[in-house]
Short mmCIF file of C-alpha atoms in Angstrom, two decimals:
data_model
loop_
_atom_site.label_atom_id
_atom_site.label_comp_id
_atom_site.label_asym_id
_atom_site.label_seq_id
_atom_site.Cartn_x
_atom_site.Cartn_y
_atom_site.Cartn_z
CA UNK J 1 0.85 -14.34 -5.54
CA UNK J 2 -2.24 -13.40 -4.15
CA UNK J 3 -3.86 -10.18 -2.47
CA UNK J 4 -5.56 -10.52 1.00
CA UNK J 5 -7.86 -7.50 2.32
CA UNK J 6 -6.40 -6.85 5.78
CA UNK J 7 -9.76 -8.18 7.53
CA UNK J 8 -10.10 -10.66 5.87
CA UNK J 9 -5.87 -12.02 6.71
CA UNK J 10 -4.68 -13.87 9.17
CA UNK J 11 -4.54 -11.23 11.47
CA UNK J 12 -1.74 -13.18 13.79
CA UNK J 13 0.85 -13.63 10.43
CA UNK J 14 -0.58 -9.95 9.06
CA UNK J 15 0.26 -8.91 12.66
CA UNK J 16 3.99 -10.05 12.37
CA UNK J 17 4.18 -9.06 8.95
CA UNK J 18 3.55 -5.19 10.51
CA UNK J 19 5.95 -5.42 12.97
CA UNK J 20 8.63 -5.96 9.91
CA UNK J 21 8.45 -2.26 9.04
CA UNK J 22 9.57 0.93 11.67
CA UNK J 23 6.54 3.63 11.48
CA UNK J 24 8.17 5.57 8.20
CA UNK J 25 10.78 4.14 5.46
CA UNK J 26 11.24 5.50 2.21
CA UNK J 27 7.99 7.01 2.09
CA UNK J 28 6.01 3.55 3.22
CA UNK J 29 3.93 5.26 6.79
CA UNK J 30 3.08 2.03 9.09
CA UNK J 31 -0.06 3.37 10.47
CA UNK J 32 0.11 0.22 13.25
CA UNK J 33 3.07 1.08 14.38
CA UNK J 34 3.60 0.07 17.48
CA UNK J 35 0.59 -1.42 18.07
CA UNK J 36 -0.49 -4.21 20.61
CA UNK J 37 -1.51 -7.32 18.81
CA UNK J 38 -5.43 -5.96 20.20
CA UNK J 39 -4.89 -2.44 19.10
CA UNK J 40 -4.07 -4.35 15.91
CA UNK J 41 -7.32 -6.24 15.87
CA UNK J 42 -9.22 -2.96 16.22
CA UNK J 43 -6.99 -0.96 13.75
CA UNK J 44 -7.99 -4.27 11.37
CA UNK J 45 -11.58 -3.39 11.76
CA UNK J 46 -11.42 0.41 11.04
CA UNK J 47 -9.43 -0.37 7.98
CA UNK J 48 -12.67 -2.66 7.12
CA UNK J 49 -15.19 0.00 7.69
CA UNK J 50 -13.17 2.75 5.76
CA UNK J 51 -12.62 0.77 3.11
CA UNK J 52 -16.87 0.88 2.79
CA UNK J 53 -16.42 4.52 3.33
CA UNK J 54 -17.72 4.09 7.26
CA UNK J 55 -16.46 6.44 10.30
CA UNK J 56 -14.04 8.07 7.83
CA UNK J 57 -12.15 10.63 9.50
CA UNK J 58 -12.08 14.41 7.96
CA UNK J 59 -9.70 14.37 5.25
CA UNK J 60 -9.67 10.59 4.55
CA UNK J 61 -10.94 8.57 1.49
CA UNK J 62 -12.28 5.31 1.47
CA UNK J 63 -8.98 2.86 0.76
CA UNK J 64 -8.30 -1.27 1.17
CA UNK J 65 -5.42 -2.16 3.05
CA UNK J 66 -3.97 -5.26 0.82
CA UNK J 67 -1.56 -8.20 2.11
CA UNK J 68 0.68 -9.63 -0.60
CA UNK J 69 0.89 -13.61 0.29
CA UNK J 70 3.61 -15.65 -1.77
CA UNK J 71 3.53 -18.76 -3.57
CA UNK J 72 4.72 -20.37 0.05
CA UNK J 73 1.50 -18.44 1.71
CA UNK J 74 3.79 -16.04 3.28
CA UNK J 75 2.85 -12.36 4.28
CA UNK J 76 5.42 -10.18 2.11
CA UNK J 77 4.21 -7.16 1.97
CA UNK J 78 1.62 -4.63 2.42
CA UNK J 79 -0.27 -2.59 -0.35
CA UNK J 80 -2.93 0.49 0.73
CA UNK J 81 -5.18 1.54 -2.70
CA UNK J 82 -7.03 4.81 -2.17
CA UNK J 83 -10.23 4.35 -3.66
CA UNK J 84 -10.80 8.46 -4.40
CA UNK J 85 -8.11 11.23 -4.10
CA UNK J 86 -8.55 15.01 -1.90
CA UNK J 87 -6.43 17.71 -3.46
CA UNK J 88 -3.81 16.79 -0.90
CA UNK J 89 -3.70 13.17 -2.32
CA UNK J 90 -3.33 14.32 -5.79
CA UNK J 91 -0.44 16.50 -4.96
CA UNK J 92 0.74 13.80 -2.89
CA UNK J 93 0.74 9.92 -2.01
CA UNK J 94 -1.84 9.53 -4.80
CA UNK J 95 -4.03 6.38 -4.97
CA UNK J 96 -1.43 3.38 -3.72
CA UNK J 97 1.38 3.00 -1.09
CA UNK J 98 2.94 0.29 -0.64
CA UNK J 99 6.32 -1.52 1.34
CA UNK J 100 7.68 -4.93 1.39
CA UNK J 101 8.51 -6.20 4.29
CA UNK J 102 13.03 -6.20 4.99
CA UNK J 103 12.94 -9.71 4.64
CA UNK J 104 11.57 -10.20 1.43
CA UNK J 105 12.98 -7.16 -0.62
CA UNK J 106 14.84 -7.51 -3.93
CA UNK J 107 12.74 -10.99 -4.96
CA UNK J 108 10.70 -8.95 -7.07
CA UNK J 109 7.29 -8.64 -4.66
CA UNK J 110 7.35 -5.32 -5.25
CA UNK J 111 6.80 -5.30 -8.90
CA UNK J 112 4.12 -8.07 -8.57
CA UNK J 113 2.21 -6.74 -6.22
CA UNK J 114 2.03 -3.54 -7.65
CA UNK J 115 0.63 -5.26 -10.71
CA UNK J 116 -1.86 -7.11 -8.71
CA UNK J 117 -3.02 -3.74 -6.85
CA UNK J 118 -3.32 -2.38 -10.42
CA UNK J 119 -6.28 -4.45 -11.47
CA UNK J 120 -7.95 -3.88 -8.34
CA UNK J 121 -7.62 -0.20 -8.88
CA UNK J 122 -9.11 -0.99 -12.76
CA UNK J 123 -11.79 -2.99 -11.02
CA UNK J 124 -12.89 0.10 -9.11
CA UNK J 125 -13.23 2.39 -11.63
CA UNK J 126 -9.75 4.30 -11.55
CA UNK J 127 -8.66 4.81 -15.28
CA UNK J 128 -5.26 6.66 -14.00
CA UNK J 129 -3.22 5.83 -10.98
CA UNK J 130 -1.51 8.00 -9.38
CA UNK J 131 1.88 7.51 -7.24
CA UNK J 132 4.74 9.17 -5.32
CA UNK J 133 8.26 7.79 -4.41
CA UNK J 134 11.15 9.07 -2.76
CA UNK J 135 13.61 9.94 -5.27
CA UNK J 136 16.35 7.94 -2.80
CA UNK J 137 14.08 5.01 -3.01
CA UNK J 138 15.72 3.75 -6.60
CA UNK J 139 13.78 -0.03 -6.42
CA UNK J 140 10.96 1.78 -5.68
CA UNK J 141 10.86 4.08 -8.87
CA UNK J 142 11.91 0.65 -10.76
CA UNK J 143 9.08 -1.46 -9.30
CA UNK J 144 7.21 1.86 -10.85
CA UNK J 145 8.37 1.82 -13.83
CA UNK J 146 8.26 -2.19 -14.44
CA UNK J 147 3.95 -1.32 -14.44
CA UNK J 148 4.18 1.70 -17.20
CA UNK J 149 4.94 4.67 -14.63
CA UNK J 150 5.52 7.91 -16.61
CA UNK J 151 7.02 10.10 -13.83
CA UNK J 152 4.86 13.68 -14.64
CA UNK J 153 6.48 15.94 -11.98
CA UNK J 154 9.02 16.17 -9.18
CA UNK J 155 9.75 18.24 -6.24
CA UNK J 156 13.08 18.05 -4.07
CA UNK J 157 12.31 14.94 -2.22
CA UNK J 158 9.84 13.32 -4.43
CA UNK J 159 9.15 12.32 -8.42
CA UNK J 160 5.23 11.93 -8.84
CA UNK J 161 3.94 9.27 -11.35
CA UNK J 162 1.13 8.10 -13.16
CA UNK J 163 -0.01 4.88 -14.78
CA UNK J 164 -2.71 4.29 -17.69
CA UNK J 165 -5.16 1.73 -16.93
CA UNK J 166 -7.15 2.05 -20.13
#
């Protein structure tokens, strides 16, 4: 298992990979959506420069766009890590996001993943990770809870959880 920053992917296989998920599911928003394979190429290259914290739009926060590659060097899933939160991001998404694409759920990606975003999160200085899942989204809240998630609040829709990385 390996992650891949977006820009740095394949961006043909990355491009397929995006295609895999409709523009909202269980919480997961496909920015691309719907995207050309160029307006991919250019959406590639913002996601570089705001991961530097370049051309950030008001209200956004520098973040890295991952790609989960398998053992078999197949694109599996996609992983976004907020570097910083707003207030809005606390409250909300918190620092990762993540989705696996329908044809490679319920192998356990998820979970893995998840742990790999972790230490990149660690690596950047985040001691506490914050997340939010649909509370209908039950592998989600598992994949959660398989990396330490203590769920600290909920709403109607959503539990909100947190994960040491002391």
């Amino acid at each position: 298992m390996e992650l891949i920053k977006l820009w740095e992917a394949d961006l043909n296989k990355a491009y397929e990979l995006q295609n895999t998920f409709r523009s909202n599911e269980n919480g997961f928003v496909n920015s691309a959506y719907g995207y050309t394979f160029t307006e991919f190429l250019k959406y590639a290259k913002e996601c570089e420069r705001y991961a530097f914290g370049v051309d950030l739009p008001e209200g956004f926060v520098p973040a890295t766009i991952f790609i989960l590659e398998n053992e078999k060097n197949e694109y599996v899933g996609i992983f976004n890590l907020r570097h910083s939160l707003t207030e809005s991001l606390k409250e909300g998404a918190g620092h990762i996001g993540y989705g696996i694409s329908p044809n490679y759920r319920k192998r356990g990606y998820a979970a893995k993943g998840l742990a790999l975003v972790l230490q990149e999160a660690k690596r950047i200085g985040i001691n506490e990770a914050l997340l939010s899942v649909d509370k209908t989204n039950v592998a989600s809240i598992k994949t959660q809870e398989a990396n330490g998630a203590e769920i600290y609040r909920e709403d109607d829709r959503k539990y909100y959880s947190k994960i040491s990385l002391f």
